[in-house]
CSV table of C-alpha atoms in Angstrom, one decimal:
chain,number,residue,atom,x,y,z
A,10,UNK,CA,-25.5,-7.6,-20.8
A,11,UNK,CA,-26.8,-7.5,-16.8
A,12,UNK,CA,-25.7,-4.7,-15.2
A,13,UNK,CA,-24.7,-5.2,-12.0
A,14,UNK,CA,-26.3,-3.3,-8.8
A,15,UNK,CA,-24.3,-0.7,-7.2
A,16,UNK,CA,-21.7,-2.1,-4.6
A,17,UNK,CA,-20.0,-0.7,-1.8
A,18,UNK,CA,-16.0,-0.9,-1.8
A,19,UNK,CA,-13.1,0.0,-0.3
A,20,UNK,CA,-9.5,1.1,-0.9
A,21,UNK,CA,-6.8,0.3,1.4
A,22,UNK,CA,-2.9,-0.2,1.9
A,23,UNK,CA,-1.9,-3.4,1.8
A,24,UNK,CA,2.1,-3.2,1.9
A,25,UNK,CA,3.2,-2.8,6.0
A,26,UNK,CA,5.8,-1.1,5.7
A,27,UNK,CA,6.7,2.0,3.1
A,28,UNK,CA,10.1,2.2,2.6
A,29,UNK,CA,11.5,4.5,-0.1
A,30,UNK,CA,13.0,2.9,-3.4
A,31,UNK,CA,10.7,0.0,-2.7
A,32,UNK,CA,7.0,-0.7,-3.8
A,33,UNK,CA,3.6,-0.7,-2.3
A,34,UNK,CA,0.5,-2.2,-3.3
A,35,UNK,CA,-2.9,-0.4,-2.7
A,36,UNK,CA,-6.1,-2.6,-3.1
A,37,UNK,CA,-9.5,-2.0,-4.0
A,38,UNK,CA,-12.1,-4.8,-2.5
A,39,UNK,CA,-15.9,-4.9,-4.2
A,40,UNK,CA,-18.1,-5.2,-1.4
A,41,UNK,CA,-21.4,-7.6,-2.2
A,42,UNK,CA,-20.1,-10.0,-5.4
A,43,UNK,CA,-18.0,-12.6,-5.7
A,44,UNK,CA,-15.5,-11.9,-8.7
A,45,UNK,CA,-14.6,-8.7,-10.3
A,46,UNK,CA,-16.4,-8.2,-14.0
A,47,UNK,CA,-13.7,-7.6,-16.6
A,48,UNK,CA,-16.1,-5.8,-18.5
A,49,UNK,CA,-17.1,-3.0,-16.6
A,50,UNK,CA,-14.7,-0.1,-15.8
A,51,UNK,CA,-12.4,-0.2,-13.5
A,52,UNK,CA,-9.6,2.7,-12.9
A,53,UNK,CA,-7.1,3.9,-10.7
A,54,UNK,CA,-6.2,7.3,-10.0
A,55,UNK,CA,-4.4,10.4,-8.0
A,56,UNK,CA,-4.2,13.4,-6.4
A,57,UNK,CA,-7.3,16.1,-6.2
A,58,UNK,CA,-8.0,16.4,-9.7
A,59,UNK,CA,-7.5,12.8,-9.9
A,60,UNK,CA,-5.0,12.4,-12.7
A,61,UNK,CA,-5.2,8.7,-14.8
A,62,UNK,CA,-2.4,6.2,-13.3
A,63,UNK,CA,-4.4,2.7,-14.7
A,64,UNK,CA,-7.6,2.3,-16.7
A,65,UNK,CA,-8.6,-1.4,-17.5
A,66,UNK,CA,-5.3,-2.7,-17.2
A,67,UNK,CA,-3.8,0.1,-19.5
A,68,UNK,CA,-0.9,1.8,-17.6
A,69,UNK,CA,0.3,5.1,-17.7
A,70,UNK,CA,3.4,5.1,-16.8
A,71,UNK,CA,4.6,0.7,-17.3
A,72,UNK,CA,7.6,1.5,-15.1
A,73,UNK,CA,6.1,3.2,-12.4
A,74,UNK,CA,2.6,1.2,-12.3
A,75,UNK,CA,1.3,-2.0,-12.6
A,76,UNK,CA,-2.6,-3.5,-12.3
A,77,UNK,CA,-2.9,-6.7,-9.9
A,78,UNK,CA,-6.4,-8.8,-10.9
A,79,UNK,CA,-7.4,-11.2,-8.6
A,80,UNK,CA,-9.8,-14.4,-8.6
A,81,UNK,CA,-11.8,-12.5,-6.2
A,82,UNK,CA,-13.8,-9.1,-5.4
A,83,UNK,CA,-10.5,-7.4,-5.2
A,84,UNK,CA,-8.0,-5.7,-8.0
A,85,UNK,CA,-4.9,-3.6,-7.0
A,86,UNK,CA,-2.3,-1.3,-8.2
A,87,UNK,CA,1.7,-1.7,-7.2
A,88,UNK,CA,3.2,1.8,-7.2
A,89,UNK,CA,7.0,0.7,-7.7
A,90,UNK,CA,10.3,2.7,-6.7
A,91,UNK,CA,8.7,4.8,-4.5
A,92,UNK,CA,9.3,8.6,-3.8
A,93,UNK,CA,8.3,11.2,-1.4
A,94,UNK,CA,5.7,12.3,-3.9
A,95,UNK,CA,3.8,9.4,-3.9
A,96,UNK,CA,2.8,9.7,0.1
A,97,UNK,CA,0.5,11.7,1.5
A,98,UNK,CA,-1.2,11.6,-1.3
A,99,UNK,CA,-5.1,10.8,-2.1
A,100,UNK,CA,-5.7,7.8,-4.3
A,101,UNK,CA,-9.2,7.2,-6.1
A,102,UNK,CA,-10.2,3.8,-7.0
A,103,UNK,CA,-13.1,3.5,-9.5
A,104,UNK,CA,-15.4,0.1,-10.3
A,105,UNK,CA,-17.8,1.2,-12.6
A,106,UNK,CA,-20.1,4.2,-11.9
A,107,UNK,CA,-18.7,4.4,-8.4
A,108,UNK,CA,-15.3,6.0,-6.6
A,109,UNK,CA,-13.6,5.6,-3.3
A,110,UNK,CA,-10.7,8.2,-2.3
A,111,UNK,CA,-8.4,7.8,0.9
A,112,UNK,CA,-5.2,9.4,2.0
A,113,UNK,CA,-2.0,7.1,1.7
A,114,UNK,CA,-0.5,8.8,4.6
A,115,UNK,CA,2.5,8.1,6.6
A,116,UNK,CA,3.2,7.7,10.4
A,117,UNK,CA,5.7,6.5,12.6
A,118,UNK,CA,3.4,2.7,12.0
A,119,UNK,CA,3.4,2.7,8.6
A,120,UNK,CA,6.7,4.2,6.8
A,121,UNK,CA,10.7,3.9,7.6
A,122,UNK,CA,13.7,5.8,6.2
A,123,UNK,CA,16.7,4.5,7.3
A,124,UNK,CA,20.3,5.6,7.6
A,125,UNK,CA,22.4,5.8,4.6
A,126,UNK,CA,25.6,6.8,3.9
A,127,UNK,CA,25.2,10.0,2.4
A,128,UNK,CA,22.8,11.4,5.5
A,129,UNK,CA,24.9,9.6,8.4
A,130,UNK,CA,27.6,11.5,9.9
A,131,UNK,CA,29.5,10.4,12.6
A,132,UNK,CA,32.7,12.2,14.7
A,133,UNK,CA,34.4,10.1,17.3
A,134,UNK,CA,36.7,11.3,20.0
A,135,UNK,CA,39.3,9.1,21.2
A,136,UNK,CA,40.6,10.1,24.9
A,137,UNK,CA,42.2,7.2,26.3
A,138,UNK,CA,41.5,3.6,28.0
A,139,UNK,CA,39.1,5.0,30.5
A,140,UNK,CA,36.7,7.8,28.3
A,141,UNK,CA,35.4,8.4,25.1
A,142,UNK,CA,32.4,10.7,23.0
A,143,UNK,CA,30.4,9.8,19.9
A,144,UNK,CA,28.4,12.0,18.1
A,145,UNK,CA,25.5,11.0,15.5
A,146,UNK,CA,24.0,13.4,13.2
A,147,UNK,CA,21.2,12.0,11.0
A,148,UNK,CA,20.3,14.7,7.9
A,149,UNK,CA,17.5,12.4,7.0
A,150,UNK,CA,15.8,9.6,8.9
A,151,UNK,CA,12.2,8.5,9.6
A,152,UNK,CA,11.1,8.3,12.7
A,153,UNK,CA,13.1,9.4,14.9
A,154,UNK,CA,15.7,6.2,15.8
A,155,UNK,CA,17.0,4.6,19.4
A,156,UNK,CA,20.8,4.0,19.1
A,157,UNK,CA,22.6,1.9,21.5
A,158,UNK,CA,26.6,1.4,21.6
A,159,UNK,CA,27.4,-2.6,22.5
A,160,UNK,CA,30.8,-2.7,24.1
A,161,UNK,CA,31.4,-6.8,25.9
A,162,UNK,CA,28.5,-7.2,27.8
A,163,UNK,CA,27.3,-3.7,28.2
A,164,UNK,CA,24.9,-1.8,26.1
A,165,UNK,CA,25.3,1.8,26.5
A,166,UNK,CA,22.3,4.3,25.0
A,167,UNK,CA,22.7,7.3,23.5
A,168,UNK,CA,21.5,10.4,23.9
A,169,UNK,CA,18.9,12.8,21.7
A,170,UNK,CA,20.6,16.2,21.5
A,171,UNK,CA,18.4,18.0,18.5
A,172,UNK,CA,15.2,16.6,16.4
A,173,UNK,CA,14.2,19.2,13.5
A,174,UNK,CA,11.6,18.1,11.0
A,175,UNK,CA,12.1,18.5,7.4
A,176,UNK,CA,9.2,18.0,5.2
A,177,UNK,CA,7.9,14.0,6.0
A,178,UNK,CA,11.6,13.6,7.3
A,179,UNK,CA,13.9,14.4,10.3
A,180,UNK,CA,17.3,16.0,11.4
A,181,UNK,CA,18.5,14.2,14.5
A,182,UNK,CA,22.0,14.6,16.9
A,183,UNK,CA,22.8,11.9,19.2
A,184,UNK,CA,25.6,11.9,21.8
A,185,UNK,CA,27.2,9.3,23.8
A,186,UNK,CA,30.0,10.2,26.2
A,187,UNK,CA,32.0,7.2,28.4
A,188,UNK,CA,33.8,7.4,31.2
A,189,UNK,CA,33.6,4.3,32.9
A,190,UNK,CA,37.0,2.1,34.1
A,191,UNK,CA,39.7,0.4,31.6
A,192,UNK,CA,38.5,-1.5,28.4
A,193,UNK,CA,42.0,-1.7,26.6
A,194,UNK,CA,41.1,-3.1,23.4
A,195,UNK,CA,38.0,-3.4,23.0
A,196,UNK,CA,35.5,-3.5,20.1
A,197,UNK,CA,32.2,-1.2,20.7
A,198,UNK,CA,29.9,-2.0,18.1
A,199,UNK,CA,26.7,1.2,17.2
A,200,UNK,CA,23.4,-0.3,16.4
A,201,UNK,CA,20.3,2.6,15.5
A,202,UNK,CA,16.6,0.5,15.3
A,203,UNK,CA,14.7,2.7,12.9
A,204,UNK,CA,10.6,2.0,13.2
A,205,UNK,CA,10.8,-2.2,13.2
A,206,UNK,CA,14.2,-2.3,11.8
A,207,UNK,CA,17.7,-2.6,13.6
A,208,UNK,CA,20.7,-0.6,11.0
A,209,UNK,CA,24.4,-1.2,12.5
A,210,UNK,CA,25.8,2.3,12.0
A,211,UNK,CA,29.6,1.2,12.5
A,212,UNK,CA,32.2,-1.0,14.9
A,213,UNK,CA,35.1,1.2,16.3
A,214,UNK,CA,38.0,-0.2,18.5
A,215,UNK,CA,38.0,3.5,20.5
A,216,UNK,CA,40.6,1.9,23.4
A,217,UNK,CA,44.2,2.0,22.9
A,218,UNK,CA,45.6,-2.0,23.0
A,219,UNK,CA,46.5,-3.3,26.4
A,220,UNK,CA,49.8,-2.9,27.4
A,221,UNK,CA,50.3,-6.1,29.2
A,222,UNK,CA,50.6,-8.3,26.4
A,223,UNK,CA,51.0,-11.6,28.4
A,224,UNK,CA,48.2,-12.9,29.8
A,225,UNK,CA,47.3,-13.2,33.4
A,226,UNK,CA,47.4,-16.8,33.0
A,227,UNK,CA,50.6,-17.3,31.9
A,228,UNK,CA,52.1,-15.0,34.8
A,229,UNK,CA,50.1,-17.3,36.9
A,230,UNK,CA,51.9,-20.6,36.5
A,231,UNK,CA,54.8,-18.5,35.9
A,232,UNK,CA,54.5,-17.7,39.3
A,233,UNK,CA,53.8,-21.0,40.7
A,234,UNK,CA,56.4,-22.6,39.1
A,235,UNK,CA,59.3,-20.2,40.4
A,236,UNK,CA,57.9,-20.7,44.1
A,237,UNK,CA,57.7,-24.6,43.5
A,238,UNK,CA,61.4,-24.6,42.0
A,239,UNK,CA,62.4,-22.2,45.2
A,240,UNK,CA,60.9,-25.0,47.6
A,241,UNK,CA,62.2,-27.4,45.9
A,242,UNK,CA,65.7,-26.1,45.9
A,243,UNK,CA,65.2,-25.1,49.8
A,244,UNK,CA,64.3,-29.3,50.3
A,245,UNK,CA,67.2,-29.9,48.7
A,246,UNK,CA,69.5,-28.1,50.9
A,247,UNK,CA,68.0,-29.0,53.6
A,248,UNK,CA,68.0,-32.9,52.7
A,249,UNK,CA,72.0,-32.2,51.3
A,250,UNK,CA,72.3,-30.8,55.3
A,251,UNK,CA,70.8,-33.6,57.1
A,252,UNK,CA,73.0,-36.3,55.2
A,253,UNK,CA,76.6,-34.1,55.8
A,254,UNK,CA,75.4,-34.1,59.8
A,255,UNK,CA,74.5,-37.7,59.3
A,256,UNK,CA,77.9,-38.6,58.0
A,257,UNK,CA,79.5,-36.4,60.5
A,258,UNK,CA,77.5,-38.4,63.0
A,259,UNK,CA,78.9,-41.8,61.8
A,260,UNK,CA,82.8,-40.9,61.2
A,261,UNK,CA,82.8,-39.6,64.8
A,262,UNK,CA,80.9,-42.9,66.1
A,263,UNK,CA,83.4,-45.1,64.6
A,264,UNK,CA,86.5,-42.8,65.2
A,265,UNK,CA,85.4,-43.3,68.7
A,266,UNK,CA,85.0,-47.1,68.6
A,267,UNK,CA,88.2,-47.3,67.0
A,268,UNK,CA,90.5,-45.6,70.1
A,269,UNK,CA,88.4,-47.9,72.3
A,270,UNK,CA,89.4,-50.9,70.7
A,271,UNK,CA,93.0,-49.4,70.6
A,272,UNK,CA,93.1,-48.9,74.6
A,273,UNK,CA,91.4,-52.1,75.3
A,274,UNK,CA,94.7,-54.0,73.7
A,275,UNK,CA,97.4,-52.2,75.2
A,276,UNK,CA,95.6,-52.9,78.2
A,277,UNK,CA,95.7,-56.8,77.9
């Protein structure tokens, strides 16, 4: 059997994003051959005193841990379902004689917890058409989130209030108070972006309904049809009018050409 000179390697985080419940893959990369040698050793392990998670492909926990072998100079390990204890934690990779170590840490880059329904609280205060307050407390959440309100064509932002860290986590207040002109009925729609991701938090209708129910519209032509049928009625009197002092006109013409007539015999 050739042994195979000593090789500098590396170990790394592949997965983007750490998101807990989910999986991550770390990877080990041989520096200076071409393939990986399934005969030498090759091992993956954790924490300071560097307890055993995968040796040749033989896993210590199946559920938790799995070996990924590639064609290549690479081999990796996928940590799956993933808990707080398995950040910020050193991982040792081994190829042979030789080990690398490296902190999988976590930063506002690398790692998202998002809102859930058990750490999301929300209290909503309904004034009237005109004003309104939210409040958002978070009991969990990494990193610290933007929330916006949507409402028509308006985006309204809310307000930090409190940030408290907990452990890798933290304990955040928003507020959001409105007091901006009538919006009867309308929807206003919370949206929180939480590292790279958007989470809609919940839709509220916080105005009262409008209390006009016909629409502007309709009291429009409603409007221009009662003037039109006044005018039309006025032209009608009017024309009714002129044709009475017409007729007048005429019966008094003829009554008058009639006595003419009349005097013009008893004359002859």
């Amino acid at each position: 059997m050739i042994l195979e000179p000593l090789c500098m390697f590396s170990l790394t985080l592949e997965t983007q994003t750490i998101k807990m419940g989910e999986s991550i893959i770390l990877i080990c990369t041989v520096h200076g051959i071409a393939k990986i040698n399934p005969d030498v050793t090759r091992q993956f392990a954790k924490g300071s005193n560097g307890d055993l998670l995968c040796y040749n492909g033989h896993i210590t926990q199946t559920s938790k841990y799995e070996e990924i072998l590639s064609d290549g100079n690479k081999f990796g390990l996928m940590i799956n379902n993933v808990t707080e204890s398995d950040v910020n934690s050193i991982y040792q990779c081994r190829y042979r004689f030789s080990t690398v170590k490296q902190m999988i840490g976590i930063n506002e880059m690398n790692f998202e917890y998002g809102p859930t329904a058990n750490t999301t609280f929300i209290e909503f205060n309904n004034y009237d058409n005109t004003s309104f307050e939210i409040q958002i407390n978070f009991t969990k959440i990494f990193p610290v989130p933007m929330c916006s309100a949507q409402m028509k064509n308006t985006e309204l932002q809310f307000k930090n209030t409190s940030i408290m860290e907990e452990r890798i986590f933290y304990k955040v207040s928003f507020i959001l108070v409105y007091v901006d002109g009538d919006q009867c009925g309308t929807d206003l729609e919370i949206i929180c972006k939480v590292g790279r991701s958007s989470h809609p938090i919940k839709t509220f209708k916080p105005f009262q309904e409008c209390k006009c129910t016909i629409p502007l519209l309709i009291l429009t032509i409603c409007g221009v049809v009662l003037i039109g049928f006044i005018l039309l009625v006025a032209l009608l009197m009017v024309y009714k009018r002129r044709r009475k002092q017409k007729a007048c006109t005429k019966s008094k013409n003829k009554s008058e050409t009639t006595t003419d007539n009349a005097d013009e015999e008893a004359f002859l």
